[in-house]
Amino acid sequence: MKINLRIWRQRNTQDQGRLVEYTLDGVSGDMSFLEMLDLLNENLTAQGEDPVAFDSDCREGICGQCGVVINGVPHGGMGVAQPVRTTTCQLHMRSFADGSTITIEPWKSGAFPILRDLIVDRTALDRVIQAGGYISVNTGAAPDAHAVQVNKKRSDRSFDAATCIGCGACVAACPNGSSMLFTSAKITHLAMLPQGQPERMRRVKAMAAQNDAEGFGGCTNIGECASVCPKGIPLESISQLNRDLIASLFKHDGKED
Amino acid sequence: MTATVSSNNNAALADQYWTTGDEIHDTKANHDLPIDKIWTDRQFTSRLVNPANRRKMTVIIVGTGLAGGAAAATLGEAGYRVENFCYQDSPRRAHSIAAQGGINAAKNYKNDGDSVYRLFYDTVKGGDYRSRETNVYRLAAVSANIIDQCVAQGVPFAREYGGLLDNRSFGGVQVQRTFYARGQTGQQLLIGAYQALERQVHAGTVHMHTRHEMVELIVADGRARGIVTRDMVTGKIEEWFGDAVVLATGGYGNVFFLSTNAMGCNVTASWRAHRKGAYFGNPCYTQIHPTCIPVHGENQSKLTLMSESLRNDGRIWVPKRAEDCEKDPRDIPEEDRDYYLERIYPSFGNLVPRDIASRQAKYRCDEGRGVGPKVREIDSDGTEHMRARGVYLDFSEAIQRMGKDAVEKKYGNLFDMYQRITDENPYEVPMRIYPAVHYTMGGLWVDYDLQSTIPGLFVCGEANFSDHGANRLGASALMQGLADGYWVLPNTITDYLADAPKFGPVDEKHPAAVEARQGVESRINKLLTINGTRTVDSIHKELGHIMWEYCGMERNEAGLIKAIGLIRNLRNEFWTNVKVTGVNEELNQTLERAGRLADFLELGELMCIDALHRRESCGGHFRAESQTEEGEALRHDDQFQYVAAWEWTGEGHKPTLHKEPLVYKSIQVKQRSYK
Ligand SMILES: Cc1cc2nc3c(=O)[nH]c(=O)nc-3n(C[C@H](O)[C@H](O)[C@H](O)COP(=O)(O)OP(=O)(O)OC[C@H]3O[C@@H](n4cnc5c(N)ncnc54)[C@H](O)[C@@H]3O)c2cc1C
Ligand code: SF4
Ligand code: FES
C-alpha cells in the first residue's frame, strides 16, 4: 500500500512544531502502525534526515509507553475503518485503505509537555501515584496470602480496574485534559480489596489533590476518555472515585472512624 | 550411544578462540550445612548495618523491573538512600510488565504434593543440572513469601468463588503451583512493585531517574562505586556515586533482533560491567519459547508470545502429509493429523518443557510439514528456500469439552491479541505458533550473595546467570526477579555495606570517574561522526540473522566458527559504515540504538565462543554433535557440569574461561526424560 502521512515534527519543548508531509510506499497490511513508522524512519535515515521520534517498548499493548493521536483519535483505534479498542502498537495497517492520508500528532495536554516530535512527558501520572496510589506494606510484613478471603466479584472488579496501563490516552482525549479515568482506575483497584481499606479515604483525597497540582483539568463527564481507553476502563470507575471522594469529606482514616 | 567429545579438537579450538584460566568458586554459601540451613545461616552470618548508618549510604540500582523495583523499594524502606534508574519514561513500564502466564510458589494450596523441595527439584532438573543448587533451593524457599507480599500489596491474583487464590500448572511440572492474574501476571506484579517504589519516592528514600541510560560503570580502587548515565532527553552525561551498585537490567535476547523482548531491552549495562571485570556466565544459554506468533514478513520489529498456559488446553499438531499443509485445517480429518508431542512424549504430551516443544516444532517444519505463510530463508549453504514456519495450536477439542464461554473466560485476552495481530479468529481456526527467542539464562556471574566478580557490584533478576541453568521452566523468572529484589539482595548486600564507612571517597575527579566519562564521550562522538551508509537497524537485523541461524535452537561447530567470522566482519562494518543522525545534546533514538547495538556486536561473538566450547546438548542449547540415537539432547556431565564464567581481556584478545564446578549434594543428577 501507499500511505500519505502528516506528522507533527518538533525538535524540543521550546520549538514551535509543525505538521510535515511524507509519502510511504511498500506498506503491508500485516505491519503494525509502529512498524510502518519504523519503515518511514529507515527511509528518512537513508536520506540523511532525522527520523521521527516516537515512544514504544513492549509493542504488545501492555507497557503503556506508546501512544499518538491518529487522525484526531488517541491510539487511533476508534477512528479507523474497523474500530477496535487498541494501543497504537497493536493497531495494524490493514485498518487503513491504500492511498489514505494519516495525520499523526503527540498527546496534547498542558500537563504533558512535548519532548520531541511525538514524545511527551507523562511523569505527572507517576506523581499522582506517589501521592497515595499504593497500599503501605513493607517487605516482609505480610500475613499468609490465604489469611484473607476476597469476594470473587469484587476481586474481578478490582482486576478490571488494575489493568490500566498508564498510557495517558484518556488525558489526551479529554477536552479538559482531565486525568480522572486514570486516577479512578487506581482508586477502584485498591478500594475493592480488603487490603486497600485502611488508607482508602486518605488515598482518594491525596490523589485528587495531586491531579489538581499537576494541572490536569476537572472531569465534566464528557466520556471521551473511556471511549479511547485501550483497556476498557469504564466510566463507572469515575463514579466510584467521586463517591469515595465525597465520603472522604465526612470520614477520616484512623482514630476518628 | 553417540561418540564422546574429542578433547584434542577442543584444545585446538581453544588455542584459537579462548584461553582457560583458574577455576572460580562461590565462597559465600556454607556447603557443609544441609541445604535447608544454608540460607538462614547466611542471613545470620551476614553483617548488618545499623539503622542510623543506613541513611548515610547510597545504593545505585539500575533497573525498575521486578528485580530492580522490588530491591529499590525494599532498600528504601530499610532506610538506605537509593538512586534508581531506568530508560523508559516511567518505572512501571519495565519489560517485566509483559510477562503473561504466571509465577510459581511452593504453597501447596492444591494439596497435590508440592513442597519447597519439589519446586527446587523441578527447577534444577528443568535447568538440566546447570544451575547452582544452593541458589535454587533458596529461590524455592522464599517463593511462598513472595505471594504473601504481593497479595498484601493488592496484586489481584485469580481467585476461586470461595475467595481463595487459584492455581494452574505450567510446562514441565505435574503440580499446580502457578499463581496468575489472567494473562497479565507480570503487569500486576510489576504494578505492585512500582507502587511500593513510588511510596518510597514519596517518602524521599528513593530518587527516581527515568529516561536515563547507564552507559558505563565506575570501578574505583577495585570497587564498583558509580555509574555514568546519558540523560535521554538532553544528552547530558552525568556521573553518580554510591557505596554499591546493583544491576537489575534484564536480559539480552534482543541480540537476535527479533525476540519476544521489549524494543529497548539491551545488554549495555551488563556488557560495560563485563568490560570492567565482571565475569559473564553461560552467555550462550538462550531460551527459545515454543508458543509465539510466527514471523509474517521482513519489516517485523518483534515477535509476540502467546502464553504457555495455552498448552494446558490447546493441542499441538501438524498435518501428517506435507500435501495437506496448505489445506484449511478444519478440513483435515483427525486421522490425518499428527499430534506429535502427545505421540512422542505420552506422559507429558503438550506440556513438555519449552526446549523440547520448540525443537520438535522446528523439526516438523524442517520436514516440510509446517503451516501458514511461507517465509524466505537462506540456508547455511547459501541457498534460498521458502518455508512455512508454523504449527497448529488447536482449541477445538477444548471448546467442545469446556464450552466456548469457559475457554473465553480462561484465555479470552490472549485470543483477542492473536486475532488482532494475525487477523484470524482462533475460536474458529487453530492458532499458528512457532518458537522464538524469549529469555536469556546467561548473565553476569554472581556468588550466593548476588555479588559479581567486581566487589560492590551486585546483579539481580534476569541480568544474572544463577538460577535457571541451561533452560528455564515457565513461571520461574518472575519468581526469581521478586525473590532477588524483595528478599535475597536486601539481606546479602548488608554484609558488603557494613564495610562502607571504610571505603575512600570518590567524586568526579577520581581518575576512574574521569576515565569512565571520557570513554563515554569519545564513544558517542565516534558514533556520531562515522556518517556511513548503513542504518543501525539494518546492521542489527543482520546480526540477528547470524545469531538465529548459527547460535539459535540448534548449533554445530562449523556453523559457530562461521558465525564468529561473520560477526567480526559485521562489527567492522558497523564501526566504519553506520549512519547515526542528529547530535548528542537532544533526544536522539538512533544514537541510543547504535550504542546498544555496539555492545550486542561484542556479546554476539562471546555467545558463539561459549556455544562452541560447550560440546554437549543441554536445556535450550542443542548441539548437533551431541545427541542420542533417538535424536534427543545428550548431556556430558562428566565434562561439562560447570558454569562457564568468561573474563574480558581486552578488545581483540581471546576471552578467558573460568569454570565453576557444579556440585550436587542434595539432588541426584539424572538424564532428563519426559517420555
Ligand atoms: C512476553 C514475555 C512473557 C513472559 N512471561 C513470563 C511468565 O509468565 N512467567 C515468568 O516467570 N516469566 C515470564 N517472562 C520472563 C520475565 O518477564 C522476565 O525474565 C523478568 O520480568 C525480568 O525481570 P527483571 O527485573 O530482571 O528485568 P526487566 O523487567 O527487563 O527490567 C529491566 C530494567 O532495567 C532497565 N535498564 C536496562 N538497561 C538499562 C540501562 N542501560 N540503563 C538504565 N536502565 C536500564 C530497564 O529500564 C528496566 O527498568 C516473560 C517474558 C516475556 C518477554
Ligand atoms: S485509564 Fe485507559 S486510557 Fe487512561 S491511562 Fe489507563 S489505560 Fe490509558
Ligand atoms: S509499546 Fe507497550 S503498549 Fe504499546
Short mmCIF file of N, CA, C and O in Angstrom, two decimals, chain A residues 11 30-31 35 42 45 51 53-55 57-60 63-65 85 90 92 94 116 119-120 122 126 129-130 133-140 142-146 149-150 152 159-160 162-166 186 189 193 195, chain B residues 74 77 87-90 92-93 107 109 148-149 151-154 156 159 162-165 181-182 184 187-188 194-195 198-199 202 211 262-264 296 299-302 420-421 423 486-487 535 537 579 581 586-587 589-590:
data_model
loop_
_atom_site.label_atom_id
_atom_site.label_comp_id
_atom_site.label_asym_id
_atom_site.label_seq_id
_atom_site.Cartn_x
_atom_site.Cartn_y
_atom_site.Cartn_z
N ARG A 11 11.36 19.84 17.42
CA ARG A 11 12.70 19.43 17.83
C ARG A 11 12.85 19.25 19.34
O ARG A 11 13.51 18.34 19.82
N ASP A 30 -0.10 -6.39 7.22
CA ASP A 30 0.31 -7.11 8.42
C ASP A 30 1.22 -6.29 9.33
O ASP A 30 1.49 -6.68 10.46
N MET A 31 1.71 -5.16 8.80
CA MET A 31 2.59 -4.34 9.64
C MET A 31 1.78 -3.67 10.74
O MET A 31 0.65 -3.24 10.50
N GLU A 35 5.50 -0.35 13.10
CA GLU A 35 6.42 -0.90 12.10
C GLU A 35 6.37 -0.04 10.83
O GLU A 35 7.37 0.13 10.14
N GLU A 42 13.54 4.33 8.51
CA GLU A 42 14.66 3.75 7.75
C GLU A 42 14.89 4.59 6.49
O GLU A 42 16.02 4.92 6.15
N THR A 45 16.36 8.06 7.40
CA THR A 45 17.77 7.97 7.78
C THR A 45 18.63 7.79 6.54
O THR A 45 19.69 8.43 6.41
N PRO A 51 15.14 10.92 11.78
CA PRO A 51 13.92 10.11 11.88
C PRO A 51 12.91 10.72 12.85
O PRO A 51 13.25 11.57 13.67
N ALA A 53 10.80 10.88 16.05
CA ALA A 53 10.92 10.29 17.38
C ALA A 53 9.53 9.91 17.90
O ALA A 53 8.60 10.70 17.85
N PHE A 54 9.39 8.66 18.32
CA PHE A 54 8.15 8.22 18.96
C PHE A 54 8.50 7.19 20.02
O PHE A 54 9.55 6.56 19.96
N ASP A 55 7.63 7.02 20.98
CA ASP A 55 7.89 6.13 22.10
C ASP A 55 7.25 4.77 21.88
O ASP A 55 6.10 4.68 21.41
N ASP A 57 7.83 0.42 23.61
CA ASP A 57 8.78 -0.54 24.16
C ASP A 57 8.27 -1.96 23.98
O ASP A 57 8.79 -2.70 23.17
N CYS A 58 7.20 -2.34 24.67
CA CYS A 58 6.77 -3.74 24.60
C CYS A 58 6.22 -4.11 23.22
O CYS A 58 6.34 -5.23 22.77
N ARG A 59 5.56 -3.16 22.57
CA ARG A 59 4.83 -3.41 21.32
C ARG A 59 3.85 -4.57 21.45
O ARG A 59 3.62 -5.33 20.51
N GLU A 60 3.33 -4.73 22.64
CA GLU A 60 2.34 -5.78 22.88
C GLU A 60 1.11 -5.22 23.55
O GLU A 60 0.28 -5.97 24.07
N CYS A 63 2.73 -2.17 28.07
CA CYS A 63 3.61 -1.32 28.89
C CYS A 63 3.10 0.11 29.00
O CYS A 63 3.45 0.83 29.93
N GLY A 64 2.29 0.53 28.01
CA GLY A 64 1.75 1.88 28.06
C GLY A 64 2.70 2.94 27.55
O GLY A 64 2.42 4.13 27.64
N GLN A 65 3.82 2.54 27.00
CA GLN A 65 4.81 3.54 26.58
C GLN A 65 4.43 4.22 25.26
O GLN A 65 4.75 5.38 25.06
N ARG A 85 -10.64 -1.39 20.05
CA ARG A 85 -10.03 -0.83 21.25
C ARG A 85 -8.57 -1.23 21.22
O ARG A 85 -8.27 -2.41 21.24
N GLN A 90 -0.60 -1.89 18.80
CA GLN A 90 -1.38 -3.05 18.41
C GLN A 90 -2.35 -2.74 17.27
O GLN A 90 -3.18 -3.56 16.90
N HIS A 92 -3.02 -2.22 13.40
CA HIS A 92 -2.33 -2.73 12.21
C HIS A 92 -2.72 -1.95 10.96
O HIS A 92 -3.80 -1.38 10.88
N ARG A 94 -3.67 -2.89 8.24
CA ARG A 94 -4.83 -3.38 7.49
C ARG A 94 -6.10 -2.60 7.82
O ARG A 94 -7.10 -2.71 7.13
N ARG A 116 9.86 15.77 22.13
CA ARG A 116 10.33 15.80 20.74
C ARG A 116 9.31 15.08 19.87
O ARG A 116 8.83 14.01 20.25
N ILE A 119 6.82 12.46 21.15
CA ILE A 119 7.09 12.02 22.53
C ILE A 119 6.72 13.10 23.54
O ILE A 119 7.14 14.25 23.40
N VAL A 120 5.95 12.72 24.54
CA VAL A 120 5.59 13.68 25.59
C VAL A 120 6.08 13.19 26.95
O VAL A 120 6.45 12.02 27.11
N ARG A 122 5.11 12.22 30.53
CA ARG A 122 3.92 11.83 31.32
C ARG A 122 4.24 11.60 32.79
O ARG A 122 3.50 10.89 33.48
N ASP A 126 2.97 9.52 37.28
CA ASP A 126 3.70 8.87 38.37
C ASP A 126 3.52 9.64 39.67
O ASP A 126 3.40 9.05 40.75
N ILE A 129 0.41 8.79 41.43
CA ILE A 129 0.54 7.54 42.19
C ILE A 129 1.34 7.78 43.48
O ILE A 129 0.98 7.29 44.55
N GLN A 130 2.41 8.57 43.37
CA GLN A 130 3.22 8.85 44.57
C GLN A 130 2.39 9.45 45.69
O GLN A 130 2.67 9.24 46.87
N GLY A 133 -1.22 6.22 45.67
CA GLY A 133 -1.76 5.09 44.91
C GLY A 133 -1.10 3.76 45.24
O GLY A 133 -0.59 3.09 44.35
N TYR A 134 -1.10 3.42 46.50
CA TYR A 134 -0.47 2.16 46.93
C TYR A 134 -1.05 1.72 48.26
O TYR A 134 -1.80 2.46 48.90
N ILE A 135 -0.69 0.50 48.65
CA ILE A 135 -1.01 0.02 49.98
C ILE A 135 0.29 0.05 50.78
O ILE A 135 1.30 -0.47 50.31
N SER A 136 0.27 0.65 51.94
CA SER A 136 1.53 0.80 52.69
C SER A 136 1.86 -0.48 53.44
O SER A 136 1.40 -0.68 54.56
N VAL A 137 2.63 -1.32 52.80
CA VAL A 137 3.08 -2.53 53.49
C VAL A 137 4.55 -2.72 53.17
O VAL A 137 4.94 -2.69 52.01
N ASN A 138 5.36 -2.86 54.20
CA ASN A 138 6.78 -3.07 53.97
C ASN A 138 7.06 -4.51 53.59
O ASN A 138 6.31 -5.43 53.97
N THR A 139 8.16 -4.73 52.88
CA THR A 139 8.54 -6.09 52.52
C THR A 139 8.76 -6.90 53.79
O THR A 139 9.44 -6.45 54.71
N GLY A 140 8.17 -8.10 53.80
CA GLY A 140 8.39 -8.99 54.94
C GLY A 140 7.33 -8.87 56.00
O GLY A 140 7.32 -9.62 56.97
N ALA A 142 4.00 -9.23 55.52
CA ALA A 142 2.70 -9.71 55.05
C ALA A 142 2.25 -11.01 55.72
O ALA A 142 3.06 -11.90 55.95
N PRO A 143 0.95 -11.12 56.00
CA PRO A 143 0.40 -12.39 56.50
C PRO A 143 0.27 -13.40 55.35
O PRO A 143 0.40 -13.02 54.19
N ASP A 144 -0.02 -14.65 55.67
CA ASP A 144 -0.21 -15.65 54.62
C ASP A 144 -1.29 -15.19 53.65
O ASP A 144 -2.31 -14.62 54.06
N ALA A 145 -1.04 -15.44 52.37
CA ALA A 145 -1.95 -14.93 51.34
C ALA A 145 -3.37 -15.45 51.51
O ALA A 145 -4.33 -14.81 51.09
N HIS A 146 -3.53 -16.61 52.14
CA HIS A 146 -4.87 -17.15 52.34
C HIS A 146 -5.53 -16.67 53.64
O HIS A 146 -6.62 -17.11 53.98
N GLN A 149 -9.89 -13.92 52.75
CA GLN A 149 -10.58 -14.30 51.53
C GLN A 149 -11.10 -13.04 50.84
O GLN A 149 -11.42 -12.06 51.50
N VAL A 150 -11.17 -13.09 49.54
CA VAL A 150 -11.68 -11.92 48.82
C VAL A 150 -12.85 -12.35 47.96
O VAL A 150 -12.75 -13.31 47.19
N LYS A 152 -15.15 -12.90 45.08
CA LYS A 152 -14.68 -13.02 43.71
C LYS A 152 -15.15 -11.87 42.82
O LYS A 152 -14.43 -11.39 41.96
N PHE A 159 -9.65 -6.23 39.58
CA PHE A 159 -8.75 -6.60 38.48
C PHE A 159 -9.02 -5.75 37.25
O PHE A 159 -8.09 -5.23 36.61
N ASP A 160 -10.28 -5.63 36.87
CA ASP A 160 -10.61 -4.86 35.67
C ASP A 160 -10.01 -3.45 35.75
O ASP A 160 -9.50 -2.93 34.77
N ALA A 162 -7.44 -2.64 37.61
CA ALA A 162 -5.98 -2.72 37.71
C ALA A 162 -5.30 -2.86 36.35
O ALA A 162 -4.09 -2.73 36.25
N THR A 163 -6.08 -3.14 35.31
CA THR A 163 -5.45 -3.34 34.00
C THR A 163 -5.06 -2.03 33.31
O THR A 163 -4.49 -2.07 32.22
N CYS A 164 -5.34 -0.91 33.90
CA CYS A 164 -4.91 0.39 33.33
C CYS A 164 -3.40 0.36 33.09
O CYS A 164 -2.65 -0.03 33.96
N ILE A 165 -2.97 0.75 31.90
CA ILE A 165 -1.55 0.70 31.57
C ILE A 165 -0.86 2.06 31.70
O ILE A 165 0.31 2.21 31.33
N GLY A 166 -1.60 3.06 32.16
CA GLY A 166 -0.96 4.36 32.39
C GLY A 166 -0.47 5.03 31.12
O GLY A 166 0.54 5.73 31.13
N LYS A 186 -7.05 3.47 39.49
CA LYS A 186 -6.25 3.09 40.66
C LYS A 186 -7.09 3.09 41.94
O LYS A 186 -7.01 2.17 42.76
N HIS A 189 -9.25 -0.06 41.81
CA HIS A 189 -8.44 -1.26 42.03
C HIS A 189 -8.23 -1.48 43.53
O HIS A 189 -8.49 -2.57 44.06
N LEU A 193 -10.51 -4.05 47.38
CA LEU A 193 -9.82 -5.11 48.11
C LEU A 193 -9.79 -4.82 49.61
O LEU A 193 -9.63 -3.67 50.00
N GLN A 195 -7.43 -5.29 51.59
CA GLN A 195 -6.15 -4.69 51.96
C GLN A 195 -6.13 -3.18 51.71
O GLN A 195 -5.32 -2.46 52.29
N THR B 74 12.50 -2.04 48.68
CA THR B 74 12.84 -2.68 49.95
C THR B 74 14.02 -1.98 50.64
O THR B 74 13.99 -1.75 51.85
N GLU B 77 12.74 1.25 52.04
CA GLU B 77 12.01 1.03 53.31
C GLU B 77 12.99 0.83 54.46
O GLU B 77 12.75 1.26 55.59
N TYR B 87 15.43 3.26 31.62
CA TYR B 87 15.46 4.00 30.35
C TYR B 87 14.07 4.40 29.87
O TYR B 87 13.93 5.23 28.99
N GLN B 88 13.01 3.77 30.41
CA GLN B 88 11.65 4.16 29.99
C GLN B 88 11.25 5.47 30.66
O GLN B 88 11.95 5.98 31.52
N ASP B 89 10.05 5.97 30.31
CA ASP B 89 9.60 7.23 30.90
C ASP B 89 9.02 7.03 32.30
O ASP B 89 8.80 7.99 33.01
N SER B 90 8.75 5.78 32.65
CA SER B 90 8.22 5.50 33.98
C SER B 90 8.69 4.12 34.42
O SER B 90 8.78 3.21 33.59
N ARG B 92 7.13 1.95 35.80
CA ARG B 92 6.07 0.95 35.62
C ARG B 92 6.15 0.26 34.27
O ARG B 92 5.41 -0.68 34.02
N ARG B 93 6.99 0.74 33.36
CA ARG B 93 6.99 0.18 32.02
C ARG B 93 8.12 -0.82 31.78
O ARG B 93 8.32 -1.27 30.67
N LYS B 107 3.47 -23.24 47.63
CA LYS B 107 2.48 -23.03 48.68
C LYS B 107 1.72 -24.31 48.99
O LYS B 107 1.08 -24.42 50.04
N TYR B 109 -1.11 -25.07 48.04
CA TYR B 109 -2.53 -24.76 48.30
C TYR B 109 -3.44 -25.80 47.66
O TYR B 109 -4.61 -25.90 48.01
N ASP B 148 2.61 -13.93 49.45
CA ASP B 148 2.05 -13.19 50.58
C ASP B 148 2.27 -11.69 50.40
O ASP B 148 1.35 -10.88 50.58
N GLN B 149 3.49 -11.34 50.05
CA GLN B 149 3.84 -9.93 49.89
C GLN B 149 2.98 -9.27 48.82
O GLN B 149 2.42 -8.20 49.02
N VAL B 151 0.08 -10.20 47.54
CA VAL B 151 -1.33 -10.11 47.91
C VAL B 151 -1.54 -8.93 48.86
O VAL B 151 -2.48 -8.15 48.71
N ALA B 152 -0.63 -8.77 49.80
CA ALA B 152 -0.76 -7.66 50.74
C ALA B 152 -0.68 -6.31 50.03
O ALA B 152 -1.29 -5.33 50.45
N GLN B 153 0.05 -6.26 48.93
CA GLN B 153 0.17 -5.01 48.16
C GLN B 153 -1.06 -4.73 47.31
O GLN B 153 -1.16 -3.66 46.72
N GLY B 154 -1.92 -5.73 47.20
CA GLY B 154 -3.11 -5.53 46.37
C GLY B 154 -3.02 -6.12 44.98
O GLY B 154 -3.81 -5.79 44.11
N PRO B 156 -4.06 -8.34 42.27
CA PRO B 156 -5.30 -9.11 42.16
C PRO B 156 -5.10 -10.45 41.45
O PRO B 156 -5.50 -10.63 40.31
N ARG B 159 -8.84 -15.63 41.68
CA ARG B 159 -9.42 -16.26 42.87
C ARG B 159 -10.54 -17.21 42.50
O ARG B 159 -11.17 -17.07 41.47
N GLY B 162 -14.73 -19.32 46.41
CA GLY B 162 -14.61 -19.28 47.87
C GLY B 162 -13.73 -18.14 48.35
O GLY B 162 -13.56 -17.96 49.55
N GLY B 163 -13.16 -17.37 47.42
CA GLY B 163 -12.37 -16.22 47.84
C GLY B 163 -10.90 -16.53 48.00
O GLY B 163 -10.11 -15.65 48.33
N LEU B 164 -10.53 -17.80 47.77
CA LEU B 164 -9.12 -18.16 47.91
C LEU B 164 -8.42 -18.11 46.55
O LEU B 164 -9.07 -18.10 45.50
N LEU B 165 -7.11 -18.12 46.60
CA LEU B 165 -6.34 -17.99 45.36
C LEU B 165 -6.41 -19.26 44.51
O LEU B 165 -6.46 -20.37 45.03
N ALA B 181 -2.58 -13.86 37.18
CA ALA B 181 -3.56 -12.78 37.15
C ALA B 181 -3.98 -12.67 35.69
O ALA B 181 -3.36 -11.95 34.91
N ARG B 182 -5.02 -13.39 35.33
CA ARG B 182 -5.40 -13.58 33.92
C ARG B 182 -4.14 -13.80 33.09
O ARG B 182 -3.24 -14.51 33.50
N GLN B 184 -2.04 -11.50 32.53
CA GLN B 184 -1.27 -10.27 32.77
C GLN B 184 -0.54 -10.31 34.09
O GLN B 184 -0.44 -9.31 34.79
N GLN B 187 2.32 -7.79 34.54
CA GLN B 187 1.83 -6.42 34.72
C GLN B 187 1.40 -6.21 36.17
O GLN B 187 1.77 -5.23 36.81
N GLN B 188 0.62 -7.13 36.68
CA GLN B 188 0.09 -6.93 38.02
C GLN B 188 1.18 -6.98 39.08
O GLN B 188 1.17 -6.21 40.03
N TYR B 194 5.99 -1.41 41.61
CA TYR B 194 6.05 0.01 41.23
C TYR B 194 5.38 0.88 42.29
O TYR B 194 5.87 1.94 42.66
N GLN B 195 4.25 0.41 42.79
CA GLN B 195 3.55 1.20 43.79
C GLN B 195 4.36 1.27 45.09
O GLN B 195 4.45 2.33 45.72
N GLU B 198 6.99 3.81 44.34
CA GLU B 198 6.51 5.20 44.34
C GLU B 198 6.24 5.67 45.77
O GLU B 198 6.39 6.85 46.09
N ARG B 199 5.85 4.75 46.61
CA ARG B 199 5.66 5.10 48.02
C ARG B 199 6.98 5.58 48.62
O ARG B 199 7.03 6.54 49.39
N HIS B 202 7.93 9.00 47.32
CA HIS B 202 7.19 9.98 48.09
C HIS B 202 7.85 10.21 49.46
O HIS B 202 7.95 11.34 49.95
N ARG B 211 14.19 7.79 31.97
CA ARG B 211 14.87 8.22 30.73
C ARG B 211 16.34 8.55 30.97
O ARG B 211 16.86 9.54 30.48
N ALA B 262 10.95 -6.56 24.87
CA ALA B 262 10.60 -5.18 24.53
C ALA B 262 11.72 -4.59 23.67
O ALA B 262 12.86 -5.04 23.71
N MET B 263 11.36 -3.54 22.91
CA MET B 263 12.31 -2.99 21.94
C MET B 263 13.60 -2.48 22.58
O MET B 263 14.66 -2.54 22.00
N GLY B 264 13.49 -1.97 23.79
CA GLY B 264 14.66 -1.33 24.40
C GLY B 264 15.56 -2.28 25.18
O GLY B 264 16.61 -1.86 25.65
N HIS B 296 5.78 -12.76 10.12
CA HIS B 296 4.94 -12.58 8.94
C HIS B 296 5.65 -11.92 7.78
O HIS B 296 5.26 -12.05 6.64
N ASN B 299 9.62 -6.71 7.54
CA ASN B 299 9.67 -5.47 8.30
C ASN B 299 9.23 -5.65 9.74
O ASN B 299 8.94 -4.68 10.44
N GLN B 300 9.16 -6.88 10.16
CA GLN B 300 8.69 -7.12 11.52
C GLN B 300 9.70 -6.64 12.54
O GLN B 300 10.92 -6.80 12.36
N SER B 301 9.21 -6.05 13.63
CA SER B 301 10.12 -5.50 14.62
C SER B 301 10.26 -6.37 15.85
O SER B 301 11.22 -6.28 16.58
N LYS B 302 9.25 -7.19 16.11
CA LYS B 302 9.36 -8.07 17.28
C LYS B 302 8.39 -9.24 17.14
O LYS B 302 7.54 -9.23 16.26
N ARG B 420 -5.98 -9.88 16.74
CA ARG B 420 -5.59 -8.55 16.33
C ARG B 420 -4.33 -8.59 15.47
O ARG B 420 -4.18 -7.86 14.51
N ILE B 421 -3.40 -9.45 15.85
CA ILE B 421 -2.12 -9.48 15.14
C ILE B 421 -2.23 -10.22 13.81
O ILE B 421 -1.67 -9.81 12.80
N ASP B 423 -5.22 -11.36 12.28
CA ASP B 423 -6.47 -11.21 11.54
C ASP B 423 -7.20 -12.54 11.36
O ASP B 423 -8.00 -12.70 10.44
N TYR B 486 13.08 -8.59 46.52
CA TYR B 486 12.46 -8.37 47.83
C TYR B 486 13.24 -9.03 48.97
O TYR B 486 13.26 -8.54 50.08
N TRP B 487 13.83 -10.22 48.69
CA TRP B 487 14.36 -10.99 49.81
C TRP B 487 15.86 -11.18 49.80
O TRP B 487 16.52 -10.96 50.82
N THR B 535 22.01 1.82 8.02
CA THR B 535 21.23 2.21 9.20
C THR B 535 21.54 1.24 10.34
O THR B 535 21.97 0.10 10.12
N ASP B 537 19.42 -0.25 12.31
CA ASP B 537 18.55 -1.42 12.29
C ASP B 537 18.97 -2.45 11.24
O ASP B 537 18.84 -3.65 11.47
N LYS B 579 25.31 4.80 10.04
CA LYS B 579 24.87 6.18 9.93
C LYS B 579 24.03 6.53 11.16
O LYS B 579 22.96 5.98 11.35
N THR B 581 22.25 9.73 12.79
CA THR B 581 21.90 11.13 12.52
C THR B 581 21.82 11.93 13.82
O THR B 581 21.81 11.36 14.91
N GLU B 586 20.41 16.15 22.46
CA GLU B 586 18.97 16.19 22.19
C GLU B 586 18.44 14.76 22.36
O GLU B 586 19.21 13.83 22.52
N LEU B 587 17.14 14.64 22.30
CA LEU B 587 16.55 13.31 22.34
C LEU B 587 16.89 12.64 21.00
O LEU B 587 16.47 13.11 19.95
N GLN B 589 17.05 8.94 19.35
CA GLN B 589 16.80 7.50 19.48
C GLN B 589 17.75 6.67 18.63
O GLN B 589 18.06 5.53 18.99
N THR B 590 18.23 7.23 17.52
CA THR B 590 19.17 6.48 16.69
C THR B 590 20.47 6.28 17.46
O THR B 590 21.07 5.20 17.44
#
